[in-house]
PDB file of C-alpha atoms in Angstrom:
ATOM      1  CA  UNK A   1       5.069 -12.952  -7.548  1.00  0.00           C
ATOM      2  CA  UNK A   2       1.643 -12.445  -5.966  1.00  0.00           C
ATOM      3  CA  UNK A   3       2.691 -10.555  -2.866  1.00  0.00           C
ATOM      4  CA  UNK A   4       2.640  -7.089  -1.425  1.00  0.00           C
ATOM      5  CA  UNK A   5       5.658  -6.578   0.813  1.00  0.00           C
ATOM      6  CA  UNK A   6       5.606  -4.044   3.621  1.00  0.00           C
ATOM      7  CA  UNK A   7       8.503  -2.883   5.771  1.00  0.00           C
ATOM      8  CA  UNK A   8       9.079  -2.550   8.620  1.00  0.00           C
ATOM      9  CA  UNK A   9       6.801  -5.070  10.325  1.00  0.00           C
ATOM     10  CA  UNK A  10       6.859  -3.095  13.576  1.00  0.00           C
ATOM     11  CA  UNK A  11       7.751   0.541  14.261  1.00  0.00           C
ATOM     12  CA  UNK A  12       7.915   2.527  17.486  1.00  0.00           C
ATOM     13  CA  UNK A  13       8.418   6.252  17.077  1.00  0.00           C
ATOM     14  CA  UNK A  14       8.330   9.359  19.210  1.00  0.00           C
ATOM     15  CA  UNK A  15       6.075  12.272  18.450  1.00  0.00           C
ATOM     16  CA  UNK A  16       8.965  14.343  17.086  1.00  0.00           C
ATOM     17  CA  UNK A  17      10.418  11.624  14.862  1.00  0.00           C
ATOM     18  CA  UNK A  18      10.280  11.290  11.087  1.00  0.00           C
ATOM     19  CA  UNK A  19       9.914   7.788   9.698  1.00  0.00           C
ATOM     20  CA  UNK A  20       8.728   6.107   6.507  1.00  0.00           C
ATOM     21  CA  UNK A  21       6.703   3.014   5.748  1.00  0.00           C
ATOM     22  CA  UNK A  22       7.488   1.156   2.542  1.00  0.00           C
ATOM     23  CA  UNK A  23       5.378  -1.025   0.281  1.00  0.00           C
ATOM     24  CA  UNK A  24       6.359  -2.962  -2.837  1.00  0.00           C
ATOM     25  CA  UNK A  25       4.447  -5.100  -5.345  1.00  0.00           C
ATOM     26  CA  UNK A  26       5.529  -6.784  -8.575  1.00  0.00           C
ATOM     27  CA  UNK A  27       2.168  -7.978  -9.862  1.00  0.00           C
ATOM     28  CA  UNK A  28       1.839  -5.211 -12.429  1.00  0.00           C
ATOM     29  CA  UNK A  29      -1.050  -3.703 -10.471  1.00  0.00           C
ATOM     30  CA  UNK A  30      -1.576  -0.047 -11.367  1.00  0.00           C
ATOM     31  CA  UNK A  31      -3.475   1.014  -8.243  1.00  0.00           C
ATOM     32  CA  UNK A  32      -1.994   1.092  -4.764  1.00  0.00           C
ATOM     33  CA  UNK A  33      -3.555   2.026  -1.462  1.00  0.00           C
ATOM     34  CA  UNK A  34      -2.768   2.952   2.117  1.00  0.00           C
ATOM     35  CA  UNK A  35      -5.195   1.877   4.834  1.00  0.00           C
ATOM     36  CA  UNK A  36      -5.223   2.446   8.578  1.00  0.00           C
ATOM     37  CA  UNK A  37      -6.750  -0.175  10.832  1.00  0.00           C
ATOM     38  CA  UNK A  38      -7.542   0.198  14.507  1.00  0.00           C
ATOM     39  CA  UNK A  39      -8.018  -2.839  16.716  1.00  0.00           C
ATOM     40  CA  UNK A  40     -11.146  -4.881  15.957  1.00  0.00           C
ATOM     41  CA  UNK A  41     -12.258  -2.466  13.216  1.00  0.00           C
ATOM     42  CA  UNK A  42     -12.317  -2.741   9.410  1.00  0.00           C
ATOM     43  CA  UNK A  43      -9.544  -1.006   7.463  1.00  0.00           C
ATOM     44  CA  UNK A  44     -10.079   2.695   6.742  1.00  0.00           C
ATOM     45  CA  UNK A  45      -8.924   4.134   3.442  1.00  0.00           C
ATOM     46  CA  UNK A  46      -6.265   6.867   3.591  1.00  0.00           C
ATOM     47  CA  UNK A  47      -4.842   7.305   0.082  1.00  0.00           C
ATOM     48  CA  UNK A  48      -5.248   5.874  -3.413  1.00  0.00           C
ATOM     49  CA  UNK A  49      -2.634   6.031  -6.146  1.00  0.00           C
ATOM     50  CA  UNK A  50      -3.731   5.195  -9.668  1.00  0.00           C
ATOM     51  CA  UNK A  51      -1.079   4.979 -12.378  1.00  0.00           C
ATOM     52  CA  UNK A  52       1.398   6.592  -9.966  1.00  0.00           C
ATOM     53  CA  UNK A  53      -0.782   9.642  -9.379  1.00  0.00           C
ATOM     54  CA  UNK A  54      -2.592  10.448  -6.158  1.00  0.00           C
ATOM     55  CA  UNK A  55      -6.276  10.090  -6.948  1.00  0.00           C
ATOM     56  CA  UNK A  56      -7.891   9.977  -3.504  1.00  0.00           C
ATOM     57  CA  UNK A  57      -6.908  11.552  -0.174  1.00  0.00           C
ATOM     58  CA  UNK A  58      -9.526  10.761   2.455  1.00  0.00           C
ATOM     59  CA  UNK A  59      -8.931  14.023   4.338  1.00  0.00           C
ATOM     60  CA  UNK A  60      -5.859  12.579   6.008  1.00  0.00           C
ATOM     61  CA  UNK A  61      -3.853  14.970   8.257  1.00  0.00           C
ATOM     62  CA  UNK A  62      -0.723  16.398   6.634  1.00  0.00           C
ATOM     63  CA  UNK A  63       1.502  14.608   9.146  1.00  0.00           C
ATOM     64  CA  UNK A  64       0.961  11.632   6.798  1.00  0.00           C
ATOM     65  CA  UNK A  65       2.580  12.180   3.405  1.00  0.00           C
ATOM     66  CA  UNK A  66       2.290   9.529   0.674  1.00  0.00           C
ATOM     67  CA  UNK A  67       4.703   9.074  -2.203  1.00  0.00           C
ATOM     68  CA  UNK A  68       4.674   6.790  -5.238  1.00  0.00           C
ATOM     69  CA  UNK A  69       8.184   6.762  -6.766  1.00  0.00           C
ATOM     70  CA  UNK A  70       7.190   4.226  -9.458  1.00  0.00           C
ATOM     71  CA  UNK A  71       4.475   1.731 -10.292  1.00  0.00           C
ATOM     72  CA  UNK A  72       5.878  -0.882  -7.884  1.00  0.00           C
ATOM     73  CA  UNK A  73       6.644   1.239  -4.845  1.00  0.00           C
ATOM     74  CA  UNK A  74       4.552   3.175  -2.370  1.00  0.00           C
ATOM     75  CA  UNK A  75       5.843   5.051   0.659  1.00  0.00           C
ATOM     76  CA  UNK A  76       4.117   6.696   3.585  1.00  0.00           C
ATOM     77  CA  UNK A  77       6.176   9.405   5.281  1.00  0.00           C
ATOM     78  CA  UNK A  78       5.346  10.085   8.913  1.00  0.00           C
ATOM     79  CA  UNK A  79       6.146  13.238  10.863  1.00  0.00           C
ATOM     80  CA  UNK A  80       5.000  14.634  14.188  1.00  0.00           C
ATOM     81  CA  UNK A  81       2.487  11.868  14.790  1.00  0.00           C
ATOM     82  CA  UNK A  82       0.184  11.648  17.778  1.00  0.00           C
ATOM     83  CA  UNK A  83      -0.368   8.639  20.059  1.00  0.00           C
ATOM     84  CA  UNK A  84      -3.837   8.190  18.537  1.00  0.00           C
ATOM     85  CA  UNK A  85      -2.124   7.464  15.200  1.00  0.00           C
ATOM     86  CA  UNK A  86      -0.937   4.152  16.629  1.00  0.00           C
ATOM     87  CA  UNK A  87      -2.511   1.462  14.429  1.00  0.00           C
ATOM     88  CA  UNK A  88      -1.845  -1.228  11.828  1.00  0.00           C
ATOM     89  CA  UNK A  89      -1.004   0.417   8.511  1.00  0.00           C
ATOM     90  CA  UNK A  90      -1.839  -1.667   5.493  1.00  0.00           C
ATOM     91  CA  UNK A  91      -0.746  -1.327   1.905  1.00  0.00           C
ATOM     92  CA  UNK A  92      -2.781  -2.916  -0.871  1.00  0.00           C
ATOM     93  CA  UNK A  93      -2.794  -3.111  -4.644  1.00  0.00           C
ATOM     94  CA  UNK A  94      -5.357  -3.958  -7.319  1.00  0.00           C
ATOM     95  CA  UNK A  95      -5.685  -4.416 -11.042  1.00  0.00           C
ATOM     96  CA  UNK A  96      -6.662  -1.078 -12.484  1.00  0.00           C
ATOM     97  CA  UNK A  97      -8.213   1.475 -10.181  1.00  0.00           C
ATOM     98  CA  UNK A  98     -11.257  -0.470  -9.064  1.00  0.00           C
ATOM     99  CA  UNK A  99     -11.774  -3.330  -6.657  1.00  0.00           C
ATOM    100  CA  UNK A 100     -13.863  -5.582  -8.903  1.00  0.00           C
ATOM    101  CA  UNK A 101     -11.517  -8.508  -8.296  1.00  0.00           C
ATOM    102  CA  UNK A 102     -10.543  -7.434  -4.795  1.00  0.00           C
ATOM    103  CA  UNK A 103      -7.300  -6.226  -3.337  1.00  0.00           C
ATOM    104  CA  UNK A 104      -4.017  -7.876  -2.422  1.00  0.00           C
ATOM    105  CA  UNK A 105      -2.876  -6.682   0.987  1.00  0.00           C
ATOM    106  CA  UNK A 106       0.525  -6.638   2.599  1.00  0.00           C
ATOM    107  CA  UNK A 107       0.999  -7.982   6.099  1.00  0.00           C
ATOM    108  CA  UNK A 108       1.039  -4.467   7.527  1.00  0.00           C
ATOM    109  CA  UNK A 109       3.210  -2.280   9.731  1.00  0.00           C
ATOM    110  CA  UNK A 110       2.265  -2.154  13.406  1.00  0.00           C
ATOM    111  CA  UNK A 111       2.964   1.464  14.370  1.00  0.00           C
ATOM    112  CA  UNK A 112       3.208   2.632  17.966  1.00  0.00           C
ATOM    113  CA  UNK A 113       3.599   6.355  18.673  1.00  0.00           C
ATOM    114  CA  UNK A 114       4.997   7.160  22.117  1.00  0.00           C
TER     115      UNK A 114
ATOM    116  CA  UNK B   1     -23.884   6.288   2.020  1.00  0.00           C
ATOM    117  CA  UNK B   2     -23.300   2.708   0.958  1.00  0.00           C
ATOM    118  CA  UNK B   3     -22.877   0.278   3.817  1.00  0.00           C
ATOM    119  CA  UNK B   4     -22.121  -3.408   4.180  1.00  0.00           C
ATOM    120  CA  UNK B   5     -23.533  -4.738   7.429  1.00  0.00           C
ATOM    121  CA  UNK B   6     -22.243  -8.047   8.693  1.00  0.00           C
ATOM    122  CA  UNK B   7     -23.862 -10.353  11.215  1.00  0.00           C
ATOM    123  CA  UNK B   8     -23.128 -11.640  13.669  1.00  0.00           C
ATOM    124  CA  UNK B   9     -20.420  -9.309  14.962  1.00  0.00           C
ATOM    125  CA  UNK B  10     -18.892 -11.991  17.168  1.00  0.00           C
ATOM    126  CA  UNK B  11     -19.114 -15.754  17.089  1.00  0.00           C
ATOM    127  CA  UNK B  12     -17.501 -18.261  19.439  1.00  0.00           C
ATOM    128  CA  UNK B  13     -18.094 -21.909  18.590  1.00  0.00           C
ATOM    129  CA  UNK B  14     -16.692 -25.329  19.267  1.00  0.00           C
ATOM    130  CA  UNK B  15     -14.559 -27.182  16.763  1.00  0.00           C
ATOM    131  CA  UNK B  16     -16.694 -29.220  14.374  1.00  0.00           C
ATOM    132  CA  UNK B  17     -19.710 -26.893  14.421  1.00  0.00           C
ATOM    133  CA  UNK B  18     -21.149 -25.204  11.337  1.00  0.00           C
ATOM    134  CA  UNK B  19     -21.715 -21.460  11.021  1.00  0.00           C
ATOM    135  CA  UNK B  20     -22.966 -18.814   8.609  1.00  0.00           C
ATOM    136  CA  UNK B  21     -21.898 -15.179   8.358  1.00  0.00           C
ATOM    137  CA  UNK B  22     -24.073 -12.668   6.536  1.00  0.00           C
ATOM    138  CA  UNK B  23     -23.188  -9.509   4.627  1.00  0.00           C
ATOM    139  CA  UNK B  24     -26.088  -7.228   3.714  1.00  0.00           C
ATOM    140  CA  UNK B  25     -26.546  -3.941   1.900  1.00  0.00           C
ATOM    141  CA  UNK B  26     -29.350  -1.863   0.441  1.00  0.00           C
ATOM    142  CA  UNK B  27     -27.121  -1.176  -2.585  1.00  0.00           C
ATOM    143  CA  UNK B  28     -26.299  -3.322  -5.588  1.00  0.00           C
ATOM    144  CA  UNK B  29     -22.676  -4.367  -5.965  1.00  0.00           C
ATOM    145  CA  UNK B  30     -21.071  -5.519  -9.220  1.00  0.00           C
ATOM    146  CA  UNK B  31     -18.959  -7.940  -7.184  1.00  0.00           C
ATOM    147  CA  UNK B  32     -18.270  -8.766  -3.558  1.00  0.00           C
ATOM    148  CA  UNK B  33     -15.192 -10.163  -1.917  1.00  0.00           C
ATOM    149  CA  UNK B  34     -14.604 -12.062   1.325  1.00  0.00           C
ATOM    150  CA  UNK B  35     -11.373 -11.730   3.284  1.00  0.00           C
ATOM    151  CA  UNK B  36      -9.995 -13.399   6.406  1.00  0.00           C
ATOM    152  CA  UNK B  37      -7.645 -11.486   8.647  1.00  0.00           C
ATOM    153  CA  UNK B  38      -5.573 -12.882  11.482  1.00  0.00           C
ATOM    154  CA  UNK B  39      -4.318 -10.648  14.312  1.00  0.00           C
ATOM    155  CA  UNK B  40      -1.414  -8.435  13.261  1.00  0.00           C
ATOM    156  CA  UNK B  41      -1.650  -9.471   9.615  1.00  0.00           C
ATOM    157  CA  UNK B  42      -3.280  -8.037   6.511  1.00  0.00           C
ATOM    158  CA  UNK B  43      -6.585  -9.319   5.122  1.00  0.00           C
ATOM    159  CA  UNK B  44      -6.244 -12.289   2.776  1.00  0.00           C
ATOM    160  CA  UNK B  45      -8.627 -12.485  -0.163  1.00  0.00           C
ATOM    161  CA  UNK B  46     -10.697 -15.685  -0.048  1.00  0.00           C
ATOM    162  CA  UNK B  47     -13.113 -15.275  -2.935  1.00  0.00           C
ATOM    163  CA  UNK B  48     -14.784 -12.889  -5.380  1.00  0.00           C
ATOM    164  CA  UNK B  49     -18.442 -13.429  -6.339  1.00  0.00           C
ATOM    165  CA  UNK B  50     -19.765 -11.692  -9.412  1.00  0.00           C
ATOM    166  CA  UNK B  51     -23.019 -13.204 -10.670  1.00  0.00           C
ATOM    167  CA  UNK B  52     -26.292 -12.974  -8.736  1.00  0.00           C
ATOM    168  CA  UNK B  53     -27.088 -16.375  -7.212  1.00  0.00           C
ATOM    169  CA  UNK B  54     -23.516 -17.554  -7.648  1.00  0.00           C
ATOM    170  CA  UNK B  55     -22.171 -20.171  -5.232  1.00  0.00           C
ATOM    171  CA  UNK B  56     -18.458 -20.791  -4.783  1.00  0.00           C
ATOM    172  CA  UNK B  57     -16.754 -23.374  -2.613  1.00  0.00           C
ATOM    173  CA  UNK B  58     -13.310 -23.238  -1.092  1.00  0.00           C
ATOM    174  CA  UNK B  59     -12.718 -26.482   0.811  1.00  0.00           C
ATOM    175  CA  UNK B  60     -15.061 -26.218   3.853  1.00  0.00           C
ATOM    176  CA  UNK B  61     -16.117 -22.640   3.002  1.00  0.00           C
ATOM    177  CA  UNK B  62     -19.150 -21.936   0.826  1.00  0.00           C
ATOM    178  CA  UNK B  63     -19.828 -18.423  -0.455  1.00  0.00           C
ATOM    179  CA  UNK B  64     -23.088 -17.259  -1.983  1.00  0.00           C
ATOM    180  CA  UNK B  65     -24.001 -14.014  -3.752  1.00  0.00           C
ATOM    181  CA  UNK B  66     -27.629 -12.959  -3.460  1.00  0.00           C
ATOM    182  CA  UNK B  67     -29.824 -12.976  -6.551  1.00  0.00           C
ATOM    183  CA  UNK B  68     -30.150  -9.183  -6.438  1.00  0.00           C
ATOM    184  CA  UNK B  69     -26.406  -8.740  -5.734  1.00  0.00           C
ATOM    185  CA  UNK B  70     -27.135  -6.852  -2.507  1.00  0.00           C
ATOM    186  CA  UNK B  71     -26.069  -9.523  -0.058  1.00  0.00           C
ATOM    187  CA  UNK B  72     -23.734 -12.442   0.425  1.00  0.00           C
ATOM    188  CA  UNK B  73     -23.149 -15.234   2.898  1.00  0.00           C
ATOM    189  CA  UNK B  74     -20.224 -17.335   4.042  1.00  0.00           C
ATOM    190  CA  UNK B  75     -20.914 -20.805   5.432  1.00  0.00           C
ATOM    191  CA  UNK B  76     -18.215 -22.806   7.182  1.00  0.00           C
ATOM    192  CA  UNK B  77     -18.714 -26.533   7.641  1.00  0.00           C
ATOM    193  CA  UNK B  78     -17.021 -28.347  10.522  1.00  0.00           C
ATOM    194  CA  UNK B  79     -15.123 -25.290  11.762  1.00  0.00           C
ATOM    195  CA  UNK B  80     -11.539 -25.743  12.905  1.00  0.00           C
ATOM    196  CA  UNK B  81      -9.367 -23.579  15.190  1.00  0.00           C
ATOM    197  CA  UNK B  82      -7.440 -22.476  12.088  1.00  0.00           C
ATOM    198  CA  UNK B  83     -10.619 -20.736  10.894  1.00  0.00           C
ATOM    199  CA  UNK B  84     -10.318 -18.249  13.770  1.00  0.00           C
ATOM    200  CA  UNK B  85     -10.019 -14.660  12.584  1.00  0.00           C
ATOM    201  CA  UNK B  86     -11.800 -11.551  11.410  1.00  0.00           C
ATOM    202  CA  UNK B  87     -13.983 -12.117   8.340  1.00  0.00           C
ATOM    203  CA  UNK B  88     -14.654  -9.104   6.150  1.00  0.00           C
ATOM    204  CA  UNK B  89     -16.891  -8.738   3.151  1.00  0.00           C
ATOM    205  CA  UNK B  90     -16.095  -5.881   0.767  1.00  0.00           C
ATOM    206  CA  UNK B  91     -17.120  -4.429  -2.547  1.00  0.00           C
ATOM    207  CA  UNK B  92     -16.586  -1.518  -4.893  1.00  0.00           C
ATOM    208  CA  UNK B  93     -19.058   1.220  -4.037  1.00  0.00           C
ATOM    209  CA  UNK B  94     -19.947   4.237  -6.121  1.00  0.00           C
ATOM    210  CA  UNK B  95     -16.962   6.259  -4.935  1.00  0.00           C
ATOM    211  CA  UNK B  96     -14.657   3.871  -3.134  1.00  0.00           C
ATOM    212  CA  UNK B  97     -14.076   0.318  -1.977  1.00  0.00           C
ATOM    213  CA  UNK B  98     -16.223  -0.490   1.031  1.00  0.00           C
ATOM    214  CA  UNK B  99     -15.516  -2.953   3.820  1.00  0.00           C
ATOM    215  CA  UNK B 100     -18.180  -4.643   5.876  1.00  0.00           C
ATOM    216  CA  UNK B 101     -18.427  -4.150   9.616  1.00  0.00           C
ATOM    217  CA  UNK B 102     -16.608  -7.447  10.227  1.00  0.00           C
ATOM    218  CA  UNK B 103     -17.338 -10.734  11.975  1.00  0.00           C
ATOM    219  CA  UNK B 104     -14.901 -11.942  14.581  1.00  0.00           C
ATOM    220  CA  UNK B 105     -14.872 -15.757  14.722  1.00  0.00           C
ATOM    221  CA  UNK B 106     -13.248 -17.848  17.419  1.00  0.00           C
ATOM    222  CA  UNK B 107     -13.216 -21.607  17.089  1.00  0.00           C
ATOM    223  CA  UNK B 108     -12.423 -23.449  20.297  1.00  0.00           C
ATOM    224  CA  UNK B 109     -10.582 -26.773  20.222  1.00  0.00           C
TER     225      UNK B 109
END
């Protein structure tokens, strides 16, 4: 299995809602990542988990809360988001904690905040 | 701050034409990757280059890593509409993984 699976594919949520994005990989990768991508821009790093521990938080607002229940799963909990948080949210994984061989990305969740 | 600058930013060509995309930095990278991303999807890894001067081919795509490992290029021969997408170079910087500024390619039938 050489895939990263993200659910849901699309999500529309109000500013007072709580929702979660899910990501799963079964490649034995020990590093997992959340990225945010705005239209026509490169992905921007949000969080890095290495060996199930949060190792990098790129000063992301607390309305985004990551969770790594085990080495195969990564969640992103969303609460009280703003319309400007609408974007494509990408999960990725890599061997070890470095990108020497590149990342495997999921197909993303298209989030719209209304 | 480590940067990966790509050129051109946008490219619109006719089917059958050749093109080259460049990825440049003032920093040395131990490896560089190229990804292609289609609208609404995640980036797909195309290749990793590791050795300075290395050339790798993937069907009609040719990737080269500069001798000093500060730059890379992607050449597409006889472009097809299926090559349309956002091309991103990327590499592991000192503190985090860095993406290039991106090249948006459109191949017209």
